[in-house]
């Protein structure tokens, strides 16, 4: 079955710097890759997603890149702000209405 | 409703007790998922419904776990004879037709003592 690995497990950056989180997946049939942000005690919230027919997607300070050949995808946050501090999860699926396989999460701390 | 609603928000159960967790998805969403999230971990898939049909229950950890969605809207996850290792946050998510992705509920935090 699908396996998703996520790195790093923790990431500390200075406010204004960029943050990059990387994930790899094992099932070449996966074609949908969302990223979720989860604040302590709250629900996971979808922040951006990408499908296998594109290589990059951007939404303001957040971007995601996908390399299907290497089976890895990355989340890029630019100009980080303290409110970006949270746990970020990547996930992989065979479609947006199929089960998601999540990575183990990255705890991002943005230092003011 | 405007979002995915789960109840109760918190549940403390004595070991051996049965519990029932409720999920009310976004109106009109055909797909409904249950996930289990242990402390400090990513959510793990439990089961999936499309309307009232349970299409995938491969993630249910044992036969003590049972889920239903009899009318294709509200879903209930039941755990019988709870054990300490069942302590986790149980998340429900729904999605509609098309490519909108999931919306998660706030979860039910189950503590088995």
mmCIF file of C-alpha atoms in Angstrom:
data_model
loop_
_atom_site.group_PDB
_atom_site.id
_atom_site.type_symbol
_atom_site.label_atom_id
_atom_site.label_comp_id
_atom_site.label_asym_id
_atom_site.label_seq_id
_atom_site.Cartn_x
_atom_site.Cartn_y
_atom_site.Cartn_z
ATOM 1 C CA UNK A 1 0.000 0.000 0.000
ATOM 2 C CA UNK A 2 0.867 3.670 -0.126
ATOM 3 C CA UNK A 3 3.483 5.033 2.260
ATOM 4 C CA UNK A 4 4.235 8.725 2.715
ATOM 5 C CA UNK A 5 7.392 9.954 4.395
ATOM 6 C CA UNK A 6 7.760 13.552 5.555
ATOM 7 C CA UNK A 7 10.830 15.579 6.561
ATOM 8 C CA UNK A 8 11.841 17.326 8.692
ATOM 9 C CA UNK A 9 9.842 16.463 11.786
ATOM 10 C CA UNK A 10 10.551 19.894 13.271
ATOM 11 C CA UNK A 11 11.564 23.134 11.621
ATOM 12 C CA UNK A 12 12.422 26.432 13.261
ATOM 13 C CA UNK A 13 12.849 29.561 11.139
ATOM 14 C CA UNK A 14 13.172 33.272 11.728
ATOM 15 C CA UNK A 15 10.201 35.418 10.811
ATOM 16 C CA UNK A 16 10.508 36.487 7.187
ATOM 17 C CA UNK A 17 12.602 33.496 6.165
ATOM 18 C CA UNK A 18 11.356 30.678 3.933
ATOM 19 C CA UNK A 19 10.370 27.200 5.083
ATOM 20 C CA UNK A 20 10.461 24.030 2.994
ATOM 21 C CA UNK A 21 8.877 20.694 3.915
ATOM 22 C CA UNK A 22 9.437 17.605 1.780
ATOM 23 C CA UNK A 23 7.453 14.418 1.266
ATOM 24 C CA UNK A 24 7.964 11.247 -0.718
ATOM 25 C CA UNK A 25 5.337 8.695 -1.669
ATOM 26 C CA UNK A 26 5.561 5.106 -2.785
ATOM 27 C CA UNK A 27 2.469 4.397 -4.918
ATOM 28 C CA UNK A 28 2.897 5.646 -8.482
ATOM 29 C CA UNK A 29 -0.907 5.523 -8.884
ATOM 30 C CA UNK A 30 -1.302 8.423 -6.441
ATOM 31 C CA UNK A 31 -2.394 11.558 -8.255
ATOM 32 C CA UNK A 32 -3.653 13.977 -5.603
ATOM 33 C CA UNK A 33 -1.377 15.613 -3.009
ATOM 34 C CA UNK A 34 -2.903 17.957 -0.433
ATOM 35 C CA UNK A 35 -1.209 19.802 2.401
ATOM 36 C CA UNK A 36 -2.933 20.416 5.721
ATOM 37 C CA UNK A 37 -2.157 22.829 8.532
ATOM 38 C CA UNK A 38 -3.174 21.797 12.029
ATOM 39 C CA UNK A 39 -3.000 24.124 15.003
ATOM 40 C CA UNK A 40 -2.976 22.655 18.494
ATOM 41 C CA UNK A 41 -6.318 21.097 19.342
ATOM 42 C CA UNK A 42 -7.903 22.089 16.038
ATOM 43 C CA UNK A 43 -8.978 20.377 12.859
ATOM 44 C CA UNK A 44 -6.611 19.866 9.914
ATOM 45 C CA UNK A 45 -7.228 22.602 7.366
ATOM 46 C CA UNK A 46 -6.446 22.257 3.691
ATOM 47 C CA UNK A 47 -4.005 24.986 2.657
ATOM 48 C CA UNK A 48 -3.058 23.904 -0.848
ATOM 49 C CA UNK A 49 -3.238 20.846 -3.058
ATOM 50 C CA UNK A 50 -1.740 19.682 -6.322
ATOM 51 C CA UNK A 51 -2.707 17.091 -8.866
ATOM 52 C CA UNK A 52 -0.376 14.960 -10.896
ATOM 53 C CA UNK A 53 -1.046 16.793 -14.149
ATOM 54 C CA UNK A 54 0.817 19.910 -12.936
ATOM 55 C CA UNK A 55 4.291 20.407 -11.551
ATOM 56 C CA UNK A 56 3.769 23.492 -9.431
ATOM 57 C CA UNK A 57 0.979 25.499 -7.842
ATOM 58 C CA UNK A 58 1.159 28.759 -5.965
ATOM 59 C CA UNK A 59 -1.218 30.622 -3.680
ATOM 60 C CA UNK A 60 0.188 33.876 -2.281
ATOM 61 C CA UNK A 61 3.034 32.914 0.098
ATOM 62 C CA UNK A 62 2.491 29.171 -0.294
ATOM 63 C CA UNK A 63 3.635 26.975 -3.170
ATOM 64 C CA UNK A 64 3.769 23.260 -3.786
ATOM 65 C CA UNK A 65 5.965 21.441 -6.289
ATOM 66 C CA UNK A 66 5.571 17.879 -7.528
ATOM 67 C CA UNK A 67 8.126 15.608 -9.160
ATOM 68 C CA UNK A 68 6.219 12.547 -10.372
ATOM 69 C CA UNK A 69 9.303 10.771 -11.643
ATOM 70 C CA UNK A 70 11.025 10.950 -8.292
ATOM 71 C CA UNK A 71 7.723 10.604 -6.393
ATOM 72 C CA UNK A 72 8.274 13.557 -4.172
ATOM 73 C CA UNK A 73 6.500 16.826 -3.471
ATOM 74 C CA UNK A 74 7.348 19.840 -1.381
ATOM 75 C CA UNK A 75 5.643 22.716 0.413
ATOM 76 C CA UNK A 76 7.301 26.125 0.276
ATOM 77 C CA UNK A 77 6.257 28.969 2.557
ATOM 78 C CA UNK A 78 7.864 32.339 1.885
ATOM 79 C CA UNK A 79 8.020 35.391 4.169
ATOM 80 C CA UNK A 80 7.019 33.299 7.154
ATOM 81 C CA UNK A 81 4.981 34.877 9.934
ATOM 82 C CA UNK A 82 4.459 33.766 13.553
ATOM 83 C CA UNK A 83 0.897 32.730 12.693
ATOM 84 C CA UNK A 84 2.346 30.151 10.291
ATOM 85 C CA UNK A 85 3.510 28.195 13.364
ATOM 86 C CA UNK A 86 1.614 24.891 13.373
ATOM 87 C CA UNK A 87 1.970 21.247 12.382
ATOM 88 C CA UNK A 88 1.885 20.650 8.639
ATOM 89 C CA UNK A 89 0.890 17.324 7.102
ATOM 90 C CA UNK A 90 1.357 16.173 3.550
ATOM 91 C CA UNK A 91 -0.833 13.442 2.120
ATOM 92 C CA UNK A 92 -1.241 11.354 -1.012
ATOM 93 C CA UNK A 93 -4.293 9.824 -2.603
ATOM 94 C CA UNK A 94 -5.640 8.372 -5.817
ATOM 95 C CA UNK A 95 -8.126 11.230 -6.020
ATOM 96 C CA UNK A 96 -9.738 13.881 -3.868
ATOM 97 C CA UNK A 97 -12.601 11.546 -2.989
ATOM 98 C CA UNK A 98 -10.376 8.661 -1.945
ATOM 99 C CA UNK A 99 -8.645 7.905 1.309
ATOM 100 C CA UNK A 100 -5.649 10.014 2.173
ATOM 101 C CA UNK A 101 -2.376 8.572 3.391
ATOM 102 C CA UNK A 102 -0.723 11.156 5.617
ATOM 103 C CA UNK A 103 2.876 11.868 6.418
ATOM 104 C CA UNK A 104 3.972 12.023 10.033
ATOM 105 C CA UNK A 105 3.865 15.817 10.196
ATOM 106 C CA UNK A 106 6.277 18.731 10.513
ATOM 107 C CA UNK A 107 6.118 21.057 13.476
ATOM 108 C CA UNK A 108 6.974 24.526 12.169
ATOM 109 C CA UNK A 109 7.995 27.238 14.583
ATOM 110 C CA UNK A 110 8.385 30.776 13.281
ATOM 111 C CA UNK A 111 10.427 32.875 15.700
ATOM 112 C CA UNK A 112 9.457 36.558 15.867
ATOM 113 C CA UNK B 1 -24.609 22.793 7.541
ATOM 114 C CA UNK B 2 -21.676 25.092 6.974
ATOM 115 C CA UNK B 3 -19.074 22.593 8.089
ATOM 116 C CA UNK B 4 -18.514 19.059 9.311
ATOM 117 C CA UNK B 5 -19.901 18.695 12.806
ATOM 118 C CA UNK B 6 -18.749 16.041 15.270
ATOM 119 C CA UNK B 7 -20.071 15.134 18.682
ATOM 120 C CA UNK B 8 -19.222 14.773 21.433
ATOM 121 C CA UNK B 9 -16.183 17.006 21.379
ATOM 122 C CA UNK B 10 -14.648 15.073 24.269
ATOM 123 C CA UNK B 11 -15.432 11.619 25.618
ATOM 124 C CA UNK B 12 -13.963 9.847 28.620
ATOM 125 C CA UNK B 13 -14.760 6.151 28.745
ATOM 126 C CA UNK B 14 -13.880 3.499 31.243
ATOM 127 C CA UNK B 15 -12.031 0.534 29.787
ATOM 128 C CA UNK B 16 -14.553 -1.976 28.511
ATOM 129 C CA UNK B 17 -17.272 0.594 27.897
ATOM 130 C CA UNK B 18 -18.888 1.035 24.469
ATOM 131 C CA UNK B 19 -18.838 4.468 22.816
ATOM 132 C CA UNK B 20 -20.567 6.040 19.822
ATOM 133 C CA UNK B 21 -19.154 9.015 17.961
ATOM 134 C CA UNK B 22 -21.284 11.054 15.603
ATOM 135 C CA UNK B 23 -20.414 12.883 12.398
ATOM 136 C CA UNK B 24 -22.704 15.255 10.529
ATOM 137 C CA UNK B 25 -21.090 16.004 7.141
ATOM 138 C CA UNK B 26 -21.546 19.007 4.901
ATOM 139 C CA UNK B 27 -24.980 18.815 3.311
ATOM 140 C CA UNK B 28 -24.850 17.080 -0.046
ATOM 141 C CA UNK B 29 -21.380 15.601 0.376
ATOM 142 C CA UNK B 30 -21.476 12.014 -0.839
ATOM 143 C CA UNK B 31 -18.102 10.901 0.506
ATOM 144 C CA UNK B 32 -17.466 10.527 4.228
ATOM 145 C CA UNK B 33 -14.268 9.375 5.896
ATOM 146 C CA UNK B 34 -13.224 8.484 9.428
ATOM 147 C CA UNK B 35 -9.637 8.889 10.593
ATOM 148 C CA UNK B 36 -7.885 8.183 13.880
ATOM 149 C CA UNK B 37 -5.191 10.596 15.035
ATOM 150 C CA UNK B 38 -2.966 9.554 17.911
ATOM 151 C CA UNK B 39 -1.096 12.232 19.827
ATOM 152 C CA UNK B 40 1.742 13.660 17.755
ATOM 153 C CA UNK B 41 0.898 11.566 14.700
ATOM 154 C CA UNK B 42 -0.740 12.104 11.355
ATOM 155 C CA UNK B 43 -4.345 11.003 10.821
ATOM 156 C CA UNK B 44 -4.740 7.336 9.884
ATOM 157 C CA UNK B 45 -7.548 6.146 7.653
ATOM 158 C CA UNK B 46 -10.260 4.006 9.231
ATOM 159 C CA UNK B 47 -13.167 3.754 6.814
ATOM 160 C CA UNK B 48 -14.922 5.402 3.855
ATOM 161 C CA UNK B 49 -18.541 5.764 2.768
ATOM 162 C CA UNK B 50 -19.994 6.834 -0.512
ATOM 163 C CA UNK B 51 -23.571 7.747 0.327
ATOM 164 C CA UNK B 52 -24.769 4.865 2.516
ATOM 165 C CA UNK B 53 -22.360 2.297 1.113
ATOM 166 C CA UNK B 54 -19.250 1.485 3.113
ATOM 167 C CA UNK B 55 -16.744 1.032 0.320
ATOM 168 C CA UNK B 56 -13.567 0.636 2.312
ATOM 169 C CA UNK B 57 -13.133 -0.443 5.920
ATOM 170 C CA UNK B 58 -9.587 -1.659 5.604
ATOM 171 C CA UNK B 59 -8.307 0.738 8.261
ATOM 172 C CA UNK B 60 -10.551 -0.394 11.108
ATOM 173 C CA UNK B 61 -8.083 -1.808 13.656
ATOM 174 C CA UNK B 62 -10.269 -4.607 14.986
ATOM 175 C CA UNK B 63 -13.774 -6.010 14.942
ATOM 176 C CA UNK B 64 -14.526 -3.827 17.965
ATOM 177 C CA UNK B 65 -14.782 -0.889 15.545
ATOM 178 C CA UNK B 66 -17.940 -0.484 13.516
ATOM 179 C CA UNK B 67 -19.187 2.398 11.380
ATOM 180 C CA UNK B 68 -22.482 3.090 9.680
ATOM 181 C CA UNK B 69 -24.172 5.733 7.575
ATOM 182 C CA UNK B 70 -27.674 4.324 7.082
ATOM 183 C CA UNK B 71 -29.270 7.228 5.213
ATOM 184 C CA UNK B 72 -26.204 8.543 3.439
ATOM 185 C CA UNK B 73 -25.783 11.609 5.643
ATOM 186 C CA UNK B 74 -24.988 11.319 9.375
ATOM 187 C CA UNK B 75 -22.450 8.657 10.298
ATOM 188 C CA UNK B 76 -21.698 6.934 13.582
ATOM 189 C CA UNK B 77 -18.442 5.281 14.575
ATOM 190 C CA UNK B 78 -18.935 2.759 17.351
ATOM 191 C CA UNK B 79 -16.188 1.262 19.445
ATOM 192 C CA UNK B 80 -17.064 -1.692 21.609
ATOM 193 C CA UNK B 81 -15.228 -2.748 24.770
ATOM 194 C CA UNK B 82 -12.873 0.234 24.593
ATOM 195 C CA UNK B 83 -9.225 -0.254 25.447
ATOM 196 C CA UNK B 84 -6.524 2.235 26.404
ATOM 197 C CA UNK B 85 -4.936 2.070 22.964
ATOM 198 C CA UNK B 86 -8.193 3.415 21.494
ATOM 199 C CA UNK B 87 -7.434 6.785 23.093
ATOM 200 C CA UNK B 88 -7.050 9.236 20.210
ATOM 201 C CA UNK B 89 -8.801 11.984 18.308
ATOM 202 C CA UNK B 90 -11.330 10.600 15.852
ATOM 203 C CA UNK B 91 -11.714 12.850 12.837
ATOM 204 C CA UNK B 92 -14.506 12.797 10.315
ATOM 205 C CA UNK B 93 -14.188 14.386 6.872
ATOM 206 C CA UNK B 94 -16.496 14.790 3.926
ATOM 207 C CA UNK B 95 -16.092 15.698 0.298
ATOM 208 C CA UNK B 96 -18.460 16.398 -2.532
ATOM 209 C CA UNK B 97 -18.419 15.433 -6.173
ATOM 210 C CA UNK B 98 -15.678 17.029 -8.174
ATOM 211 C CA UNK B 99 -12.282 18.097 -7.045
ATOM 212 C CA UNK B 100 -12.865 20.171 -3.929
ATOM 213 C CA UNK B 101 -10.899 18.063 -1.491
ATOM 214 C CA UNK B 102 -11.804 17.171 2.065
ATOM 215 C CA UNK B 103 -13.256 19.213 4.887
ATOM 216 C CA UNK B 104 -12.465 17.853 8.328
ATOM 217 C CA UNK B 105 -14.543 18.147 11.447
ATOM 218 C CA UNK B 106 -13.035 19.258 14.751
ATOM 219 C CA UNK B 107 -12.850 15.687 15.964
ATOM 220 C CA UNK B 108 -13.829 13.772 19.066
ATOM 221 C CA UNK B 109 -11.066 13.315 21.620
ATOM 222 C CA UNK B 110 -11.572 9.901 23.211
ATOM 223 C CA UNK B 111 -9.766 9.093 26.429
ATOM 224 C CA UNK B 112 -10.055 5.566 27.780
ATOM 225 C CA UNK B 113 -9.216 5.274 31.465
#
